[in-house]
CSV table of C-alpha atoms and ligand atoms in Angstrom, one decimal:
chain,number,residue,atom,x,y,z
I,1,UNK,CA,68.0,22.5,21.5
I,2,UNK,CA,69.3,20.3,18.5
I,3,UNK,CA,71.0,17.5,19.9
I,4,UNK,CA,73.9,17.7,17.3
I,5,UNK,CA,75.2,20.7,18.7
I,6,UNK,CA,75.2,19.5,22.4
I,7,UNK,CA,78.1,17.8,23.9
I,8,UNK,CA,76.3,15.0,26.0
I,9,UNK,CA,77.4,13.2,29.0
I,10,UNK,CA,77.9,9.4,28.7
I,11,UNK,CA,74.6,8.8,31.4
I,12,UNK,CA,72.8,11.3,29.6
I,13,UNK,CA,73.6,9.8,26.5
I,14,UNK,CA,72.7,6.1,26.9
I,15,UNK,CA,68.7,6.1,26.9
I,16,UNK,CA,68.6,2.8,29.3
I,17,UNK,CA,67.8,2.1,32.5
I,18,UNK,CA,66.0,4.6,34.9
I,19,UNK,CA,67.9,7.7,33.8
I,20,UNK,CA,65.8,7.5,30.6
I,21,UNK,CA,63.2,9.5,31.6
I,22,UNK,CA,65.4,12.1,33.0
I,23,UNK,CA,67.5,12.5,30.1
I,24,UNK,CA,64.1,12.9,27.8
I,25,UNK,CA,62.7,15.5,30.3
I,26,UNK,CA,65.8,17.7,29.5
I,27,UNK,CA,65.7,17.5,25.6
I,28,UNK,CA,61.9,18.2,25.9
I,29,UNK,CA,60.6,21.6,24.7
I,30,UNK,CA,61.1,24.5,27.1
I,31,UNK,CA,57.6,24.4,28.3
I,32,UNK,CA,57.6,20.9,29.5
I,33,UNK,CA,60.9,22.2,31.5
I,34,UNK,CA,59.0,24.9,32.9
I,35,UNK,CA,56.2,22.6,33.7
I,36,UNK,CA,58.6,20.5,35.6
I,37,UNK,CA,59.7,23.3,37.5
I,38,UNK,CA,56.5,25.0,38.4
I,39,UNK,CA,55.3,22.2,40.5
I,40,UNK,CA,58.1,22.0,42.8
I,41,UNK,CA,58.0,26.0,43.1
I,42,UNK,CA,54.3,25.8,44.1
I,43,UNK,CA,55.2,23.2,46.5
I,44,UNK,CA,58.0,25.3,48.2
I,45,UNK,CA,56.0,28.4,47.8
I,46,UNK,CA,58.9,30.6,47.1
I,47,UNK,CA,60.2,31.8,43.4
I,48,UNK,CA,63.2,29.4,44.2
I,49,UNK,CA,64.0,27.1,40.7
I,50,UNK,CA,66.8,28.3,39.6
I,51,UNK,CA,65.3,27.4,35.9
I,52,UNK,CA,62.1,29.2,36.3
I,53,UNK,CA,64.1,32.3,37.5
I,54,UNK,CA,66.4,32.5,34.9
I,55,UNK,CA,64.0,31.1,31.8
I,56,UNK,CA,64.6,34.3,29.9
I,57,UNK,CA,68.7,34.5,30.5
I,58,UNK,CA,71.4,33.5,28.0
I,59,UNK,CA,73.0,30.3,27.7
I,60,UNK,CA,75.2,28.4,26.3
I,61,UNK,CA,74.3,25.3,24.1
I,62,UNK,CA,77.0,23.4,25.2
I,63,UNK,CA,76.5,20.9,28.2
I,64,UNK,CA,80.0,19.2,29.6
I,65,UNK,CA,80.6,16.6,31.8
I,66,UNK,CA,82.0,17.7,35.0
I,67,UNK,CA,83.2,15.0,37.9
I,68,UNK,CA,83.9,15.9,41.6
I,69,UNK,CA,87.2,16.1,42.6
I,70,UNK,CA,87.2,17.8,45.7
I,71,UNK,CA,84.7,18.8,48.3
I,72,UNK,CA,84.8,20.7,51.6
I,73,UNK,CA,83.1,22.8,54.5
I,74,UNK,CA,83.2,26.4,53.4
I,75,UNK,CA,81.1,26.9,56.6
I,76,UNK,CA,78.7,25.7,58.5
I,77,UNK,CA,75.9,25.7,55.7
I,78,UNK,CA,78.0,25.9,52.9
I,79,UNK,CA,80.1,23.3,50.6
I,80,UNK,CA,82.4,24.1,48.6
I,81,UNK,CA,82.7,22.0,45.5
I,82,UNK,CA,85.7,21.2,42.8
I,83,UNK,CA,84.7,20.0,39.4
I,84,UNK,CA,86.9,18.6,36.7
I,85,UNK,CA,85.9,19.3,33.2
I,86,UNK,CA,87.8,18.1,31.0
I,87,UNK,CA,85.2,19.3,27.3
I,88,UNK,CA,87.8,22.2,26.2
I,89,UNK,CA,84.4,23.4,24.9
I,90,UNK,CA,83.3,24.5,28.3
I,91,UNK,CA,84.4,27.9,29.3
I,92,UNK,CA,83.0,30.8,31.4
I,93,UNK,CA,83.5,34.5,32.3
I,94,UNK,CA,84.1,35.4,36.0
I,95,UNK,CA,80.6,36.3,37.4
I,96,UNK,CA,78.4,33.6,35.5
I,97,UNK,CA,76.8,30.7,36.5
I,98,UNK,CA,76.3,26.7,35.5
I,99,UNK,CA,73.3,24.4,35.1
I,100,UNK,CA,74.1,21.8,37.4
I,101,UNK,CA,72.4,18.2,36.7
I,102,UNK,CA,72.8,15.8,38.9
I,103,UNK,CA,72.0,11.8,37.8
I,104,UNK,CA,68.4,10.6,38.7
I,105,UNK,CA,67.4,14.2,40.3
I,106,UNK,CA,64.7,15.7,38.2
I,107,UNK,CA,65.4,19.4,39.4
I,108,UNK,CA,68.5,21.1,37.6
I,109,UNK,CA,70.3,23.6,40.2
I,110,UNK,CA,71.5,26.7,39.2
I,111,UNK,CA,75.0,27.7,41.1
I,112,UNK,CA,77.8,30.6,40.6
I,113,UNK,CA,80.9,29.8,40.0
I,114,UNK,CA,83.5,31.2,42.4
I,115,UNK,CA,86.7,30.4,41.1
I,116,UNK,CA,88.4,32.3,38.0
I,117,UNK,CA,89.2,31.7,34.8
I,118,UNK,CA,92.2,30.9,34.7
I,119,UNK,CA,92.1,27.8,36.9
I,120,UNK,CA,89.9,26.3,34.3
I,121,UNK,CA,92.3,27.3,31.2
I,122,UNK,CA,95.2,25.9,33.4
I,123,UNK,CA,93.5,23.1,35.6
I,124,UNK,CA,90.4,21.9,33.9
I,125,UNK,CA,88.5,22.8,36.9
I,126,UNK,CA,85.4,25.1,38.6
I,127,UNK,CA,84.8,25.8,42.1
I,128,UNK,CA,81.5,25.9,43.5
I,129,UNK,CA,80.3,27.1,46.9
I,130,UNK,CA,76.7,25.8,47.5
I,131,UNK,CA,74.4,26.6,50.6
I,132,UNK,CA,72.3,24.5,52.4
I,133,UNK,CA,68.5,24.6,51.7
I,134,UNK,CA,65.4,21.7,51.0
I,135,UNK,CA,66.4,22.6,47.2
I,136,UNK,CA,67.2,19.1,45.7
I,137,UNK,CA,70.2,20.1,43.9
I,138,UNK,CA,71.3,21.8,47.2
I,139,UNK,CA,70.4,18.6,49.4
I,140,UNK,CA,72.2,16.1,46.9
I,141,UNK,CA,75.2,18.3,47.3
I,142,UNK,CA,75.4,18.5,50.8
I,143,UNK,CA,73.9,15.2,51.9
I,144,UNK,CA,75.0,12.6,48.4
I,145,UNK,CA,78.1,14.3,46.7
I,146,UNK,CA,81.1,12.6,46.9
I,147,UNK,CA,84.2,12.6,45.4
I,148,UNK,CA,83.7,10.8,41.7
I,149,UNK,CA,80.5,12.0,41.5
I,150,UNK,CA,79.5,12.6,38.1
I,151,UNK,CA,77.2,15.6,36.9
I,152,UNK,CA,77.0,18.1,34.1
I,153,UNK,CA,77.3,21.6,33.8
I,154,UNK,CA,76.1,24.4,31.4
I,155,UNK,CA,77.3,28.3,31.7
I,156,UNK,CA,74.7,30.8,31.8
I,157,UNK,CA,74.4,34.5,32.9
I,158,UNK,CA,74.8,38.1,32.3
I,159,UNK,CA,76.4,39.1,35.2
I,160,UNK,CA,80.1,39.1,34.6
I,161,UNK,CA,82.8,41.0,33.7
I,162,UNK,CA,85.1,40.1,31.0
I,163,UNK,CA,87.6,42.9,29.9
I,164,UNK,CA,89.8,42.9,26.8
I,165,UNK,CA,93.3,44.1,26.7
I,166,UNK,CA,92.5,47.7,25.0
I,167,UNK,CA,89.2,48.3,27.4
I,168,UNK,CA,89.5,51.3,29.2
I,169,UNK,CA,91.2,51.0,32.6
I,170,UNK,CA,88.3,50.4,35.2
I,171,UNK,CA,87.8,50.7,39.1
I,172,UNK,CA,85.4,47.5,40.3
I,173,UNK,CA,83.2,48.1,43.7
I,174,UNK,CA,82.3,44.8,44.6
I,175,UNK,CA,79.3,44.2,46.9
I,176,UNK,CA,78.1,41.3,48.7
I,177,UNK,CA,75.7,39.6,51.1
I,178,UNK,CA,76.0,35.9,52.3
I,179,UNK,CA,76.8,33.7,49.3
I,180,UNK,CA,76.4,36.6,46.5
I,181,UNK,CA,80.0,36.4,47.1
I,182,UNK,CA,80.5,33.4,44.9
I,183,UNK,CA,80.5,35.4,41.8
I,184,UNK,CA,81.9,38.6,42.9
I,185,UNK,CA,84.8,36.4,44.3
I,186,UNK,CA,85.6,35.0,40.7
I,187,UNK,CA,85.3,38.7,39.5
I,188,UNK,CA,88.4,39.4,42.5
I,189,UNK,CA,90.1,36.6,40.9
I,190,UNK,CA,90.1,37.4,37.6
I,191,UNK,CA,91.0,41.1,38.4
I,192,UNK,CA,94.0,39.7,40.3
I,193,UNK,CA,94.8,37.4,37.4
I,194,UNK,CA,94.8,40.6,34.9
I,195,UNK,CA,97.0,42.3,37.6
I,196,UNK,CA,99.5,39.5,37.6
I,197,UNK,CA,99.7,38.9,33.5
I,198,UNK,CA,100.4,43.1,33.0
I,199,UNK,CA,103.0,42.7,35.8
I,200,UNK,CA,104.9,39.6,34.0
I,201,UNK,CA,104.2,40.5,30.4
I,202,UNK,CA,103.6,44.3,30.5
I,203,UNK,CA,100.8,43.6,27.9
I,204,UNK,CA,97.0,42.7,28.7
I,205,UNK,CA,94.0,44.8,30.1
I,206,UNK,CA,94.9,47.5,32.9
I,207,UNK,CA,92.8,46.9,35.8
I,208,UNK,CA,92.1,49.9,38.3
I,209,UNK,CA,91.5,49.4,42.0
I,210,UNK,CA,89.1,46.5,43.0
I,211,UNK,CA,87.1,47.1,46.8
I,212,UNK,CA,85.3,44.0,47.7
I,213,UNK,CA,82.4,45.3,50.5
I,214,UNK,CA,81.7,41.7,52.0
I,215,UNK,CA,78.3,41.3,54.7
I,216,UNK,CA,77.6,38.1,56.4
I,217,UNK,CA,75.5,37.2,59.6
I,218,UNK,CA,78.7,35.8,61.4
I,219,UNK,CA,82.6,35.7,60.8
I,220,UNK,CA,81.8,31.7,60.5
I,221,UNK,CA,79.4,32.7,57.8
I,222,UNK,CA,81.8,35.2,55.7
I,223,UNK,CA,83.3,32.2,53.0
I,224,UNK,CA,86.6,32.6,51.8
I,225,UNK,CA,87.9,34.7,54.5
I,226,UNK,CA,91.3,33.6,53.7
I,227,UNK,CA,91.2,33.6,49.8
I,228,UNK,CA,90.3,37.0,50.2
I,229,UNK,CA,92.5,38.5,52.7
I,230,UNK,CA,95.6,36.7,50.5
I,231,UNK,CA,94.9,38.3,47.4
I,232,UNK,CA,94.2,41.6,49.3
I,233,UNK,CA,97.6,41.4,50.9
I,234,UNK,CA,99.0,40.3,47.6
I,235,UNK,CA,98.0,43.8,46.3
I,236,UNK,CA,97.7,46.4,48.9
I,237,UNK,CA,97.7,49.2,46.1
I,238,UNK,CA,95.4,47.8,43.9
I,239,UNK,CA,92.6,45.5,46.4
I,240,UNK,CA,90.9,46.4,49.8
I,241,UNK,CA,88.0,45.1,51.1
I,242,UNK,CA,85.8,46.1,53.9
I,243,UNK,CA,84.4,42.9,55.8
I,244,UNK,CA,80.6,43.2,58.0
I,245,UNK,CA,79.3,41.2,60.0
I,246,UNK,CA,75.6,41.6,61.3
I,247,UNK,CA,74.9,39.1,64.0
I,248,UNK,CA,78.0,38.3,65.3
I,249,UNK,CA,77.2,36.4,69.3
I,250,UNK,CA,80.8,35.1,69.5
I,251,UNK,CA,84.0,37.2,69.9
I,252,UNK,CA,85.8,38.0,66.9
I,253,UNK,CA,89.4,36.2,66.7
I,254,UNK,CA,92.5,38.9,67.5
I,255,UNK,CA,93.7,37.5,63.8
I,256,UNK,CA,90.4,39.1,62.3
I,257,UNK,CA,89.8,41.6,63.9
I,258,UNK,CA,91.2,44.4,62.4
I,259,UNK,CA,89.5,43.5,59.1
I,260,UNK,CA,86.0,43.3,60.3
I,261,UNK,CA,83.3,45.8,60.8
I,262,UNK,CA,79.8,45.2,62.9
I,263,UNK,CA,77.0,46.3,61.6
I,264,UNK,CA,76.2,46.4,57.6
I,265,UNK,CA,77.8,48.1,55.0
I,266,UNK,CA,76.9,51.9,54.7
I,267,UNK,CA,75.6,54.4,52.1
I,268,UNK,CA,78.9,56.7,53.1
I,269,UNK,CA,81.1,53.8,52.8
I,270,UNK,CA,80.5,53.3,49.3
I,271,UNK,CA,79.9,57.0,48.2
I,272,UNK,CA,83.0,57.7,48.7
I,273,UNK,CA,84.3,55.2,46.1
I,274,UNK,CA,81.7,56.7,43.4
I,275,UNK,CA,83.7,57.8,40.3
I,276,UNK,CA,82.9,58.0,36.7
I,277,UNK,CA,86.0,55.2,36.0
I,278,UNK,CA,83.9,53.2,38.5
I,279,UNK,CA,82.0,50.0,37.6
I,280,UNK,CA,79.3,48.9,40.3
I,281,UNK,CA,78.8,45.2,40.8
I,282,UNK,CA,76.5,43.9,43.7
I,283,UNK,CA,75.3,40.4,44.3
I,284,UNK,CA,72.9,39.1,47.4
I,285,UNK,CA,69.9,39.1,48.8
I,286,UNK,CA,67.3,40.9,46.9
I,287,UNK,CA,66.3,43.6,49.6
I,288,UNK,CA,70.5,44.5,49.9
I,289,UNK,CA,70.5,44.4,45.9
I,290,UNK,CA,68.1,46.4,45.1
I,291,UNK,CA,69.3,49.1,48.1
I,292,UNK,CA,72.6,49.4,46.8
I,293,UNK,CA,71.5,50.0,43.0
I,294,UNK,CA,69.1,52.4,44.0
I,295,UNK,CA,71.5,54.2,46.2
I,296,UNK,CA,73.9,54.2,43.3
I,297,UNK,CA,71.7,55.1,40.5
I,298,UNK,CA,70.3,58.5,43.3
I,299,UNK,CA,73.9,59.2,43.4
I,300,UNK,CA,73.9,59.5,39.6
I,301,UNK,CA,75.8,56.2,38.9
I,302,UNK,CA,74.8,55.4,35.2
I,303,UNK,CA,72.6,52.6,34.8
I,304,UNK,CA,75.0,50.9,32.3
I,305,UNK,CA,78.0,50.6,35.5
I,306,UNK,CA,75.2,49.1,37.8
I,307,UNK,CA,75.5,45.3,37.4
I,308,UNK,CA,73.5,43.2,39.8
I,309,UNK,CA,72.4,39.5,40.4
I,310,UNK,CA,69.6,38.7,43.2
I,311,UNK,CA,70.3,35.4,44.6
I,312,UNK,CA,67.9,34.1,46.5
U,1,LIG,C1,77.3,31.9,63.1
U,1,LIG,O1,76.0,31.5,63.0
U,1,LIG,C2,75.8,30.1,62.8
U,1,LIG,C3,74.4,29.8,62.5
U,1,LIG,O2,73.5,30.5,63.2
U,1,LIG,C4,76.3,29.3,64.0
U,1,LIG,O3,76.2,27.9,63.8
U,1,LIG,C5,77.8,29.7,64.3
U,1,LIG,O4,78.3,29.1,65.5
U,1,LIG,C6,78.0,31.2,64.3
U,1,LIG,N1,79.4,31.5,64.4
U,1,LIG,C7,79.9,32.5,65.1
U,1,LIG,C8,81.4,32.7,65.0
U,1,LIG,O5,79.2,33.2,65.8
């Protein structure tokens, strides 16, 4: 990566002080990257770095600087994170992912983006929901982050969806487990945004139905309950979703109740949304991802309206 053509950060910029090394490691060759990463996989044993995962997916060349400028509890493992970035250079598609390096740690983290695309054209900002595991970028988050922080950012991915006005009109099945619904979440977003623009200009892309199915251990585990729920209420003809939860202990509130299901989400539940205008979009847990496309696919879904991520 020519350093011409990347937008740097101010502490990635300056070589002085301890960040120096840091900021050499990323503008090293790919393989140094990879040799960076592949000693804190063996240590963890798992296929966990987000860079070693996704060494073969499409990037962008730009890297922007991004500041915090709001955080929260999404639930009890997960953080919810609001970045300005200001670099009109940055943009994304709803489904894709950023780079996220962090000052003076040597592990970049790899994190979906859960908030759509217009908030960025409007707002300057991203919203990112991160869980809680020993992954640096994941501890810094949830242990160092604090408003002002400052990081950087690059989009990656090839899990999106990113319609233009004369597209054919399209239904979206949406399915997730645990935090695959960060992207699939944007994807809702930006369907509602496409909804709202054809109802106030009578121009743009016509969206179809969306139908979120949503599958989480515990109702304090299923993020953006509310976010969800709104947007679904918002457009009764147009969005559903259909909310599991699969280890529920605690009674479920009276005020959630009638939108949750125990138990996960079935084969029957989603065959009967199988159409040919119909395009498939899953994100969680490997085991639940590769269930669903397979189901799918046996059910002679084409290939092409299967679009999965495994998160791990
Ligand atoms: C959901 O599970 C988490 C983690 O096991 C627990 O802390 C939380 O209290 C549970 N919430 C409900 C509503 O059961």
């Amino acid at each position: 990566m020519a350093c011409t053509a990347v937008m740097i950060p101010g502490w990635l910029r300056g070589c002085a002080g301890a960040i120096c090394t840091q900021a050499a490691s990323w503008r090293s060759p790919p393989s140094a990257v990879r040799h960076l990463t592949l000693s804190s996989m063996m240590k963890s044993r798992r296929k966990t770095d987000h860079l070693e995962r996704t060494a073969d997916v499409v990037r962008r060349e730009v890297v922007s600087a991004a500041k915090v400028c709001d955080t929260a509890d999404e639930s009890p493992s997960v953080k919810r994170l609001r970045l300005l970035v200001a670099d009109k250079g940055f943009s994304f598609k709803a489904g894709q992912w950023v780079d996220f390096f962090i000052p003076g740690v040597s592990v970049v983290g790899g994190f979906s983006i859960c908030s759509s695309p217009r908030l960025l054209e409007q707002d300057r900002m991203i919203d990112l929901a991160v869980k809680y595991t020993n992954h640096p970028p994941a501890l810094w988050v949830h242990n160092q982050c604090a408003l002002g922080s400052e990081v950087a950012v690059r989009v990656g991915g090839e899990f999106f969806f990113d319609p233009q006005p004369a597209d054919a009109s399209r239904n979206l099945v949406l399915i997730a487990g645990g935090v695959g619904i960060n992207p699939l979440l944007s994807i809702l977003r930006h369907s509602a945004d496409l909804h709202r623009e054809r109802a106030d200009k009578g121009s743009g892309y016509e969206m179809g139905t969306v139908t979120l199915f949503y599958s989480a251990k515990n109702t304090s585990e299923l993020l953006f309950k509310k976010n969800i729920l709104d947007l679904v209420n918002e457009f009764p003809e147009k969005m559903a979703c259909s909310l599991h939860v699969t280890k529920q202990t605690a009674q479920i509130s009276a005020e959630l109740k009638p939108y949750i299901t125990e138990g996960r989400i079935t084969e029957k539940e989603l065959s009967d949304h199988i159409s040919k205008e119909t395009l498939f979009y899953i994100c969680g847990p490997p085991p639940m991802t590769d269930f669903f496309s397979k189901e799918l696919e046996d059910r002679h879904v084409p290939p092409e309206h299967i679009c999965f991520e495994k998160w791990w």
